[in-house]
Tab-separated table of C-alpha atoms and ligand atoms in Angstrom:
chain	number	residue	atom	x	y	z
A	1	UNK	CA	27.582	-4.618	25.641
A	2	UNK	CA	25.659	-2.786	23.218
A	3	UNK	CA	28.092	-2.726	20.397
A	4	UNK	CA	28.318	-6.457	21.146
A	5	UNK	CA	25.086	-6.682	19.941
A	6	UNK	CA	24.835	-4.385	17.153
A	7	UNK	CA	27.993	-6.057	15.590
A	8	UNK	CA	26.335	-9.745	16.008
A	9	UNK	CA	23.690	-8.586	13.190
A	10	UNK	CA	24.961	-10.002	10.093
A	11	UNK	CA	25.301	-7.134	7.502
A	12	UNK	CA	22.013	-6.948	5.397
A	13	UNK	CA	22.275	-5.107	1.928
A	14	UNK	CA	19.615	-3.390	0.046
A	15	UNK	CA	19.119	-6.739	-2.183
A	16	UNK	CA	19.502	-9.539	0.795
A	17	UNK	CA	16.522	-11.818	0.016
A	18	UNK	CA	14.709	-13.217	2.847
A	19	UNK	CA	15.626	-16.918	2.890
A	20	UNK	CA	15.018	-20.004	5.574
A	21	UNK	CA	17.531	-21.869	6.809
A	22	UNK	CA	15.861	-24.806	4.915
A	23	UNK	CA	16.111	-22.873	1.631
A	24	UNK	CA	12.698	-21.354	1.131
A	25	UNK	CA	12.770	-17.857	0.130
A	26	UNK	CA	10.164	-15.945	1.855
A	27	UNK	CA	8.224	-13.531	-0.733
A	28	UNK	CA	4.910	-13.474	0.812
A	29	UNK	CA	3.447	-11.668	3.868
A	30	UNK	CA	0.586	-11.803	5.747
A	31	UNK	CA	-0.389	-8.841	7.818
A	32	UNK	CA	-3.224	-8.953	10.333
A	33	UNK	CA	-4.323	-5.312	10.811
A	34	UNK	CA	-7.028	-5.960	13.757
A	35	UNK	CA	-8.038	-9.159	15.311
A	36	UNK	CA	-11.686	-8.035	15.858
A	37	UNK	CA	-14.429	-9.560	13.864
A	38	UNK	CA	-17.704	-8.801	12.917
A	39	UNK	CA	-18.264	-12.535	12.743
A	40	UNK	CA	-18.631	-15.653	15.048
A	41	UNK	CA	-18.034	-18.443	12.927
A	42	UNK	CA	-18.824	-21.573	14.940
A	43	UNK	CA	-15.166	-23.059	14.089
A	44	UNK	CA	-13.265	-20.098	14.542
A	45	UNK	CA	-14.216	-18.018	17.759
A	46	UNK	CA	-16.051	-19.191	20.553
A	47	UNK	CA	-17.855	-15.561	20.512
A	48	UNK	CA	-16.579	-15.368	24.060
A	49	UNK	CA	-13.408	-12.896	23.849
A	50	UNK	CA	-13.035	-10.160	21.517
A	51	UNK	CA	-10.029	-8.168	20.718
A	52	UNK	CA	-7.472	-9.349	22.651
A	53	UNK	CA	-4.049	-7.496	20.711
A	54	UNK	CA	-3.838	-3.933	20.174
A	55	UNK	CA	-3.295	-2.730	16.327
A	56	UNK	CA	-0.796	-0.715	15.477
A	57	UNK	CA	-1.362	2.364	13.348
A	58	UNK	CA	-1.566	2.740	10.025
A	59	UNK	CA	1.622	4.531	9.141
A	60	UNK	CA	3.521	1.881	11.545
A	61	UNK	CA	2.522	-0.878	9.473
A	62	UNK	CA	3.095	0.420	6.594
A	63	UNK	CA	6.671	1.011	7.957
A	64	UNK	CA	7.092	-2.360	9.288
A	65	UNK	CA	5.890	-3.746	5.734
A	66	UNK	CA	7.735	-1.646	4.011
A	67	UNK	CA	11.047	-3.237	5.351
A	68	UNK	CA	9.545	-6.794	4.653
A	69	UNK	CA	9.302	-5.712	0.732
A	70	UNK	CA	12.918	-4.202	1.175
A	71	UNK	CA	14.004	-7.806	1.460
A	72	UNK	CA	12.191	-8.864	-1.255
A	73	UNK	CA	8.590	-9.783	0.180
A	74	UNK	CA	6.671	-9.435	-3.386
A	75	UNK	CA	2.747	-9.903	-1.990
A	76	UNK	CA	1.804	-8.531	0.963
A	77	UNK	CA	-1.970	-10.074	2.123
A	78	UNK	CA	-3.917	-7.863	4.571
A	79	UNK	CA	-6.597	-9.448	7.354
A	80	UNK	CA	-7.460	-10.273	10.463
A	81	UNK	CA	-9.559	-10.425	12.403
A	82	UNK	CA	-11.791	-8.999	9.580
A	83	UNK	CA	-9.866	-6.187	7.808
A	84	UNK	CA	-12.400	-4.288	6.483
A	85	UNK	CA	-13.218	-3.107	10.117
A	86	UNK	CA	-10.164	-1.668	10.710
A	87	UNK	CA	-10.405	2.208	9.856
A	88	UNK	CA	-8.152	3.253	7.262
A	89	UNK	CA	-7.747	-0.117	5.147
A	90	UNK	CA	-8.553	2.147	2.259
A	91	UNK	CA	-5.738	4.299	3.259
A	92	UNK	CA	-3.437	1.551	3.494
A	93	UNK	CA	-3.957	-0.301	0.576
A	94	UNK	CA	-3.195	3.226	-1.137
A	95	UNK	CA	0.546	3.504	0.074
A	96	UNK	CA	0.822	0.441	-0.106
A	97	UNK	CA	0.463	0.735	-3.656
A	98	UNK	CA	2.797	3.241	-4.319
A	99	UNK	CA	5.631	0.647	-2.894
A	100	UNK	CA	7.994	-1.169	-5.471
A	101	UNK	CA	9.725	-4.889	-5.146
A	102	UNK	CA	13.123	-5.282	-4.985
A	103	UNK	CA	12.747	-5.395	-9.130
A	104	UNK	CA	10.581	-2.304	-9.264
A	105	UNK	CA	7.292	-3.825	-9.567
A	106	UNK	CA	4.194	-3.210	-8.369
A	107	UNK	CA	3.611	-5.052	-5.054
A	108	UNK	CA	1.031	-7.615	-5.274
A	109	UNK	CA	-1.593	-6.564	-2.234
A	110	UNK	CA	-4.411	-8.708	-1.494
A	111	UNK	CA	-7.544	-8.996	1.160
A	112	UNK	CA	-9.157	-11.610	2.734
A	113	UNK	CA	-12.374	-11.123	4.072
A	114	UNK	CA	-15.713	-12.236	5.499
A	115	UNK	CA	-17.065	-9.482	2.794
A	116	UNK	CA	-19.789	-8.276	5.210
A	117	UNK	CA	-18.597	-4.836	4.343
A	118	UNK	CA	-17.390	-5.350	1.305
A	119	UNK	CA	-20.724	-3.731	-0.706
A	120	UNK	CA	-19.811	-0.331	0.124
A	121	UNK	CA	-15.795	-0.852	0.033
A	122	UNK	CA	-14.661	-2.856	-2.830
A	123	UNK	CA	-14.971	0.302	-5.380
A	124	UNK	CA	-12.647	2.372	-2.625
A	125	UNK	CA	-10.440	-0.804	-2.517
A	126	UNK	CA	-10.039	-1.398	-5.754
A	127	UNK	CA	-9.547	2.384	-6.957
A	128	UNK	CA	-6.437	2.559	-3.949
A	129	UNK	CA	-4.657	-0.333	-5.800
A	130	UNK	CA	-6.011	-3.677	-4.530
A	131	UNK	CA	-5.181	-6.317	-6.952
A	132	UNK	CA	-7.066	-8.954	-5.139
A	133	UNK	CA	-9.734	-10.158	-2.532
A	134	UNK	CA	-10.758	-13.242	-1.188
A	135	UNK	CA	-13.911	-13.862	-0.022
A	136	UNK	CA	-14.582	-16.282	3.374
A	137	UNK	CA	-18.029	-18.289	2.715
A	138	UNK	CA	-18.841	-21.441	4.268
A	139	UNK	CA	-22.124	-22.397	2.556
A	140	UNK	CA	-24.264	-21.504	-0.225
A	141	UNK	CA	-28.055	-21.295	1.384
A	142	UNK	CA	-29.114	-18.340	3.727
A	143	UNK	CA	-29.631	-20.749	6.494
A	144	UNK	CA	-26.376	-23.058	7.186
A	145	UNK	CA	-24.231	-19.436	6.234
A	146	UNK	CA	-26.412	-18.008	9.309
A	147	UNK	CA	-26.201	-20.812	11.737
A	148	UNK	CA	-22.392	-20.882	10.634
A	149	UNK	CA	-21.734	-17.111	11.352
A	150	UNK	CA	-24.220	-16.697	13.666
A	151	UNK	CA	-25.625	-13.260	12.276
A	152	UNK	CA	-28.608	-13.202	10.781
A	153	UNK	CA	-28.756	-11.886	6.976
A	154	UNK	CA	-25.214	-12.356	6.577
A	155	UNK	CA	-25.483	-14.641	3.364
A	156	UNK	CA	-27.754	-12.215	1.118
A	157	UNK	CA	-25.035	-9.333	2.453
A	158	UNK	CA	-21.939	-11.276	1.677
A	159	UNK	CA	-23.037	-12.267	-1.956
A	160	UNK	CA	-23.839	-8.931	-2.541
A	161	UNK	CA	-20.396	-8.306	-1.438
A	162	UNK	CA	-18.913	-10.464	-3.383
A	163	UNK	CA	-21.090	-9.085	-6.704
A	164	UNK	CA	-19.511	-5.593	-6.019
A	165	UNK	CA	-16.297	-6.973	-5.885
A	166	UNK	CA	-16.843	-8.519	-9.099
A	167	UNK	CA	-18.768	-5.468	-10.273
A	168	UNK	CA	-15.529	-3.364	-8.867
A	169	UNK	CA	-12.720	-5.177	-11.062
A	170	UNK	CA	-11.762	-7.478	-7.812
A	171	UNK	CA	-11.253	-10.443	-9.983
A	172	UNK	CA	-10.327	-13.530	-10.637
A	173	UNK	CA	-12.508	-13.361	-7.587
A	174	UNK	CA	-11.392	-15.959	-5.203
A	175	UNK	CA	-14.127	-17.555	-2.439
A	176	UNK	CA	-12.384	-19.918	0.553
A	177	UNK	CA	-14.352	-22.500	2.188
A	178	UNK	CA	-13.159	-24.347	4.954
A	179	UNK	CA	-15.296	-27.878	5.567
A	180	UNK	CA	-16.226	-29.177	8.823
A	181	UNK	CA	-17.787	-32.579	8.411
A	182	UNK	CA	-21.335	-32.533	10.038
A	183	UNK	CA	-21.542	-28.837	9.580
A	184	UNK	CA	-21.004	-28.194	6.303
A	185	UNK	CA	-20.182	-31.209	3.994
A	186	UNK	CA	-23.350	-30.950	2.695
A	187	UNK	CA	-22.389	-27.987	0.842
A	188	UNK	CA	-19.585	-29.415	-1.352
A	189	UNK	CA	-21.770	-29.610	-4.656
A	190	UNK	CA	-23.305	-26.473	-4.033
A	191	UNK	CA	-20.184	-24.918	-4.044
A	192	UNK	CA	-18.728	-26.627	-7.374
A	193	UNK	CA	-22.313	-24.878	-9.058
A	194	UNK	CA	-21.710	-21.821	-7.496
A	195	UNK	CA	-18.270	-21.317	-8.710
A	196	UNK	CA	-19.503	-22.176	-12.260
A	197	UNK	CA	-22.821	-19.887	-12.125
A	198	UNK	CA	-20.944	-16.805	-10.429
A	199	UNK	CA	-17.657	-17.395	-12.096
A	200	UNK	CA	-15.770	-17.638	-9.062
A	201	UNK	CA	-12.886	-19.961	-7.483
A	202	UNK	CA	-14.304	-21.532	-4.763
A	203	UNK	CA	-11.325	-22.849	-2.781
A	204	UNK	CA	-11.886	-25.715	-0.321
A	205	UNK	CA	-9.617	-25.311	2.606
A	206	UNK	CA	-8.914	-28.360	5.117
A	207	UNK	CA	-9.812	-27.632	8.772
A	208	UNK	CA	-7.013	-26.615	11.054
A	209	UNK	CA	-6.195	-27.245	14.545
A	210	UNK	CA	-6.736	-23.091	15.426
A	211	UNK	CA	-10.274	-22.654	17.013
A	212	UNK	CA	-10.492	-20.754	20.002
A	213	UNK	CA	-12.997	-23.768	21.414
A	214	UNK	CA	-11.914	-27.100	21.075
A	215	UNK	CA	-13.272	-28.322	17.556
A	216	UNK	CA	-10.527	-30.031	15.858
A	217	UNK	CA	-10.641	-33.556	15.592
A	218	UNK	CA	-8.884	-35.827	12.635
A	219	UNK	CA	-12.463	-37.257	11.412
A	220	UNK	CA	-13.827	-33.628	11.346
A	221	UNK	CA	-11.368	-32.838	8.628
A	222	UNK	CA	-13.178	-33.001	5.323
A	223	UNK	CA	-10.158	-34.416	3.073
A	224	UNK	CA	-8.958	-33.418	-0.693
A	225	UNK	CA	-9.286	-37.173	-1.596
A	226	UNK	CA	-12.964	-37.206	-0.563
A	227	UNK	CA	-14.308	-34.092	-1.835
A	228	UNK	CA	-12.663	-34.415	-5.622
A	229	UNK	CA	-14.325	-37.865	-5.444
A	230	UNK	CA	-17.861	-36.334	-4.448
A	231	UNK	CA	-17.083	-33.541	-7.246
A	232	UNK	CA	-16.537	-35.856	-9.671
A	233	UNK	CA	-19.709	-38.489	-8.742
A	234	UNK	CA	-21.927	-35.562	-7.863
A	235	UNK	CA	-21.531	-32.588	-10.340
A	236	UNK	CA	-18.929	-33.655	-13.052
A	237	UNK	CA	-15.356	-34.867	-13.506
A	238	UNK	CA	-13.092	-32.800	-12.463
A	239	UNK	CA	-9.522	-32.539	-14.213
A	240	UNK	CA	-6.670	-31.009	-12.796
A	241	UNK	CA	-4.695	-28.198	-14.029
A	242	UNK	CA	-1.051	-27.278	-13.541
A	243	UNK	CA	0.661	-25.185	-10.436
A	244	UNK	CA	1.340	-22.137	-11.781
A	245	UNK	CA	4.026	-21.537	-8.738
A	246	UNK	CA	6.048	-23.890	-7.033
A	247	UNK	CA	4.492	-21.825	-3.840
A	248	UNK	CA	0.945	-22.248	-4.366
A	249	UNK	CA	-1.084	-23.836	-1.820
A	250	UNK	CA	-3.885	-25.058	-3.654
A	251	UNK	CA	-4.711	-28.358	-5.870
A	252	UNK	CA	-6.252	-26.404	-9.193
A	253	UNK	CA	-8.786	-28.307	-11.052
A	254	UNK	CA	-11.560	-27.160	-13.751
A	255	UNK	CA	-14.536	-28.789	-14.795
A	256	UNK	CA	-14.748	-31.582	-17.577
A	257	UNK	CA	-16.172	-28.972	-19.648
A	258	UNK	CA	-13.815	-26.803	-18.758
A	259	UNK	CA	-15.954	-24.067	-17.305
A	260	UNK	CA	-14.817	-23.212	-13.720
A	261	UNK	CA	-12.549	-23.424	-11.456
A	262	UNK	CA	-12.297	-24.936	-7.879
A	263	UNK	CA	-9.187	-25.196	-5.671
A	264	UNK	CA	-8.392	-27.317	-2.626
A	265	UNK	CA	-5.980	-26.303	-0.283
A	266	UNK	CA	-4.944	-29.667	2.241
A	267	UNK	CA	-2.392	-28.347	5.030
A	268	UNK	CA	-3.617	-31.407	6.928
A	269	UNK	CA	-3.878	-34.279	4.567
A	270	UNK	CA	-1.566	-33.301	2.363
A	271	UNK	CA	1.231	-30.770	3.715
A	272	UNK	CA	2.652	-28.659	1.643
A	273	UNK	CA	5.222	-26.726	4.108
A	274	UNK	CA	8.424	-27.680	1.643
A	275	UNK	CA	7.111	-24.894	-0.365
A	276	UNK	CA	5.718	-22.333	2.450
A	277	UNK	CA	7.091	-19.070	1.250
A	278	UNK	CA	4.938	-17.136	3.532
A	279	UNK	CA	5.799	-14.988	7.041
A	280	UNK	CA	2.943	-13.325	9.076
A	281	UNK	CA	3.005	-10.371	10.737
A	282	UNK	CA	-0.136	-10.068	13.578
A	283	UNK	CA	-1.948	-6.954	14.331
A	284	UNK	CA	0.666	-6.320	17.422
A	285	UNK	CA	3.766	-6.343	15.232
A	286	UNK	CA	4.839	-9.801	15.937
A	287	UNK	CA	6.339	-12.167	13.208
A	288	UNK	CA	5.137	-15.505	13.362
A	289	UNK	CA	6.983	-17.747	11.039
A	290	UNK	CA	4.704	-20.418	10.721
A	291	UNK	CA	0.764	-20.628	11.699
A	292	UNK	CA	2.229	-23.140	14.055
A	293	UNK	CA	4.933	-21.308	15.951
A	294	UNK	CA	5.445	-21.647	19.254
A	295	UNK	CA	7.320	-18.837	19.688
A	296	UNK	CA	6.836	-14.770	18.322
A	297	UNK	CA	9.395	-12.344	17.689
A	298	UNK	CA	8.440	-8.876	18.555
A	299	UNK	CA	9.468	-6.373	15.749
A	300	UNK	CA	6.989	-3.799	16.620
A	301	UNK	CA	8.972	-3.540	20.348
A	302	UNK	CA	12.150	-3.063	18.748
A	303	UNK	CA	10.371	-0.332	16.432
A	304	UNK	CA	8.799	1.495	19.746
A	305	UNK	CA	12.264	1.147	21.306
A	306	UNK	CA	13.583	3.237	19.094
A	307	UNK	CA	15.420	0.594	16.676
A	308	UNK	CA	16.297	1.920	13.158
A	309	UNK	CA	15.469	0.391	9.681
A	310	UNK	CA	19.351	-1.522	9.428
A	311	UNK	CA	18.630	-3.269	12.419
A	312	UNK	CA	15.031	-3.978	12.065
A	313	UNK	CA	15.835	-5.209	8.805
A	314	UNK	CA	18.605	-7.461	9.764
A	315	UNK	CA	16.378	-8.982	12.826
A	316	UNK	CA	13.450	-9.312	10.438
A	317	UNK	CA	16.284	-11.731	8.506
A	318	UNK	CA	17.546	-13.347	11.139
A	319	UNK	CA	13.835	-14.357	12.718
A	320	UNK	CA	13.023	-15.534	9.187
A	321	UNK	CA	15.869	-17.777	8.669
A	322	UNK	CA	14.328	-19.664	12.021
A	323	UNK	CA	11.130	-20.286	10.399
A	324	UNK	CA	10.122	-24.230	11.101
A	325	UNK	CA	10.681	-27.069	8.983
A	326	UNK	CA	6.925	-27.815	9.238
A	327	UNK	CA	3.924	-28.169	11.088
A	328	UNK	CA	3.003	-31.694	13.280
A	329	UNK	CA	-0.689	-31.421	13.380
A	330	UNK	CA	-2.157	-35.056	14.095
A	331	UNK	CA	1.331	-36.290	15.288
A	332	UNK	CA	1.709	-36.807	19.057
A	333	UNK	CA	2.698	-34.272	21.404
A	334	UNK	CA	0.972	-31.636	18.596
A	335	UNK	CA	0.833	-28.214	20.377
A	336	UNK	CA	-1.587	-25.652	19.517
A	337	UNK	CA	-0.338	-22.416	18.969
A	338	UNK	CA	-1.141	-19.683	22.195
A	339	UNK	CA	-3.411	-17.753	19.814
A	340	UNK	CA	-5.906	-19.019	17.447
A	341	UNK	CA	-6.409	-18.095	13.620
A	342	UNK	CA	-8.390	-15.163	14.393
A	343	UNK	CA	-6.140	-13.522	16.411
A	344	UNK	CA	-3.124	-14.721	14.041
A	345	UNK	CA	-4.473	-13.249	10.793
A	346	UNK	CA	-5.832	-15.996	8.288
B	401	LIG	N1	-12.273	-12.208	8.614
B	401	LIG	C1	-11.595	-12.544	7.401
B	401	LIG	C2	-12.273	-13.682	6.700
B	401	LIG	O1	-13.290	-14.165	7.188
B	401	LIG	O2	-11.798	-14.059	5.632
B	401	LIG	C3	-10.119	-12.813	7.541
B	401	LIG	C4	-9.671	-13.636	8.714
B	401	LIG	S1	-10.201	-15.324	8.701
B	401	LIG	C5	-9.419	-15.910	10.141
B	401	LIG	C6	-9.265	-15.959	7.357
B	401	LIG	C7	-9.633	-17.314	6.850
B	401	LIG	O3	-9.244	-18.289	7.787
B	401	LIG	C8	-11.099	-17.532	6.594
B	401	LIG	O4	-11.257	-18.019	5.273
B	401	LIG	C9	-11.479	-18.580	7.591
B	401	LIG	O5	-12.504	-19.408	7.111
B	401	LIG	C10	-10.193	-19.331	7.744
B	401	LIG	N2	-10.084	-20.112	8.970
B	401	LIG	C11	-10.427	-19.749	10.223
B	401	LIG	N3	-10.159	-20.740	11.096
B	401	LIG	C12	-9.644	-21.746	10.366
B	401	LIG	C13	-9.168	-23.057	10.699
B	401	LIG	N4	-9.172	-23.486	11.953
B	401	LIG	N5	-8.697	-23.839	9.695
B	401	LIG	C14	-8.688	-23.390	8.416
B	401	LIG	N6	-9.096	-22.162	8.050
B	401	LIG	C15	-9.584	-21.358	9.012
């Protein structure tokens, strides 16, 4: 029975590229290294439950990743949760930096953060190898960022985060904002005068159906359409400037100056799964092919069982070529995923 198995797993050879069954190839992973957070953000966790997956350790992801790159993952992102909680991030980001593509170049490793600790960590970071962080930020005054994550002081401490980061090397430093209409809309403009004044990307991200509470609603999705139109009323025109991948998520646009740089990034108003090339891997070891799936596949329990690289390898393909066509948020009979973003890995 066993060798049935074994000889089911299609033959996987040092330079097999992970592909989908719809033709994507997959060269980007996500890896969620805890799902606790320092944060409550109001559209994210209900504040209720806290870590509900255990982590692996540090040497068993970088085991686990270091099969993904063996099939020709290029950028590996690391968070959570909030990753700069997890003990030995620094560590990690180290080896991880000593790994080589399938072409024998330097892996591109990123963070994404709240950057609540990121004052005392970026140097560290960027000295082990990080390329890149993004820093989480929902508003720019003290007292919507508060109400937002619900700790107190967090704003002055996250822009002092993100000034060592910038201080560090950690750039083009990248800022995500996700916009809840009646929470935060108010904060579009202040955003497209922050990126210019701290020469930052501020990157506008579309609210997704992934709360733990029950949030989500189509009108409380701030659209692309509406905020390039308050950009370009409010602060200036904007112009928009060429993908540089055919994977990239967001809508690029500069200023009509020229100074600056904003992003948008619309999974809900304007999809862009044709060109996912991403897999995620949570903090348990379970692949999740889409943010949407319905279903995990659990490569950590093959690795505890005792399951050697060739095979994880080969199941990591196989689970990979299953990835979904796309997501069906808004359409009837929409399921949310069994865990929400926080517990995924943003
Ligand atoms: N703690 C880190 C942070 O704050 O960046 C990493 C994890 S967090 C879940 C990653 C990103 O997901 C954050 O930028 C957060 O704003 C975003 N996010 C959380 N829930 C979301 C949702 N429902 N829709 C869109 N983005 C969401």
């Amino acid at each position: 029975m066993a060798a049935a198995t074994v000889s089911a797993i299609p033959a996987v050879t040092p330079h097999s590229r992970l592909t989908d069954s719809h033709g994507r190839i997959i060269h980007d992973l996500r890896v969620s290294i805890t799902d606790r957070c320092n944060y409550k953000c109001v559209y994210c966790r209900t504040g209720e439950l806290g870590a509900q997956y255990p982590e692996l350790t540090i040497d068993e992801y970088l085991r686990l990743i270091g099969l993904f790159v063996g099939l020709g993952v290029t950028k590996v992102r690391l968070t959570g949760g909030e990753p700069l909680l997890r003990h030995g991030v620094v560590q990690l980001v180290k080896e991880l930096s000593g790994l080589r593509t399938l072409w024998g170049q330097p892996l591109d490793i990123a963070v994404t953060t709240n950057g609540h600790l990121l004052d005392s960590l970026a140097g560290p970071l960027k000295a082990a190898g990080l390329s890149r962080i993004t820093v989480s930020m929902d508003a720019v005054d003290d007292s919507t960022f508060e109400r937002i994550t619900r700790i107190e002081g967090s704003f002055q401490t996250v822009l002092g985060g993100i000034r060592a980061a910038r201080a560090a090397g950690l750039t083009p430093l990248k800022i995500n904002c996700v916009l809840l209409r009646g929470f935060n809309d108010d904060q579009i403009e202040g955003f497209a005068r922050f990126a210019r004044e701290e020469d930052v990307v501020v990157r506008f991200i579309e609210f997704m159906p992934l709360e733990e509470g029950r949030l989500w609603s189509p009108e409380i999705v701030v659209p692309l359409k509406e905020i390039v139109e308050r950009i370009n009323r409010r602060v200036m025109p904007l112009v928009e400037l060429p993908a540089r991948e055919s994977s990239e998520t967001a809508r690029r646009y500069t200023f009509a100056d020229g100074v600056g740089e904003i992003g948008i990034i619309a999974p809900v108003s304007q999809a862009f799964c044709g060109a996912c090339s991403r897999v995620r891997l949570t903090s348990d070891g379970k692949i999740r092919t889409c943010l949407f799936s319905q279903v995990e596949h659990d490569l950590y329990g093959r690795m505890r069982a005792g399951a050697g690289d060739e095979e994880l390898s080969a199941y990591i393909f196989r689970t990979v070529q299953q990835k979904e066509a796309r997501h069906h948020i808004g359409e009837p009979g929409f399921l949310k995923p069994t865990r929400s973003m926080v517990h995924i890995g943003g």
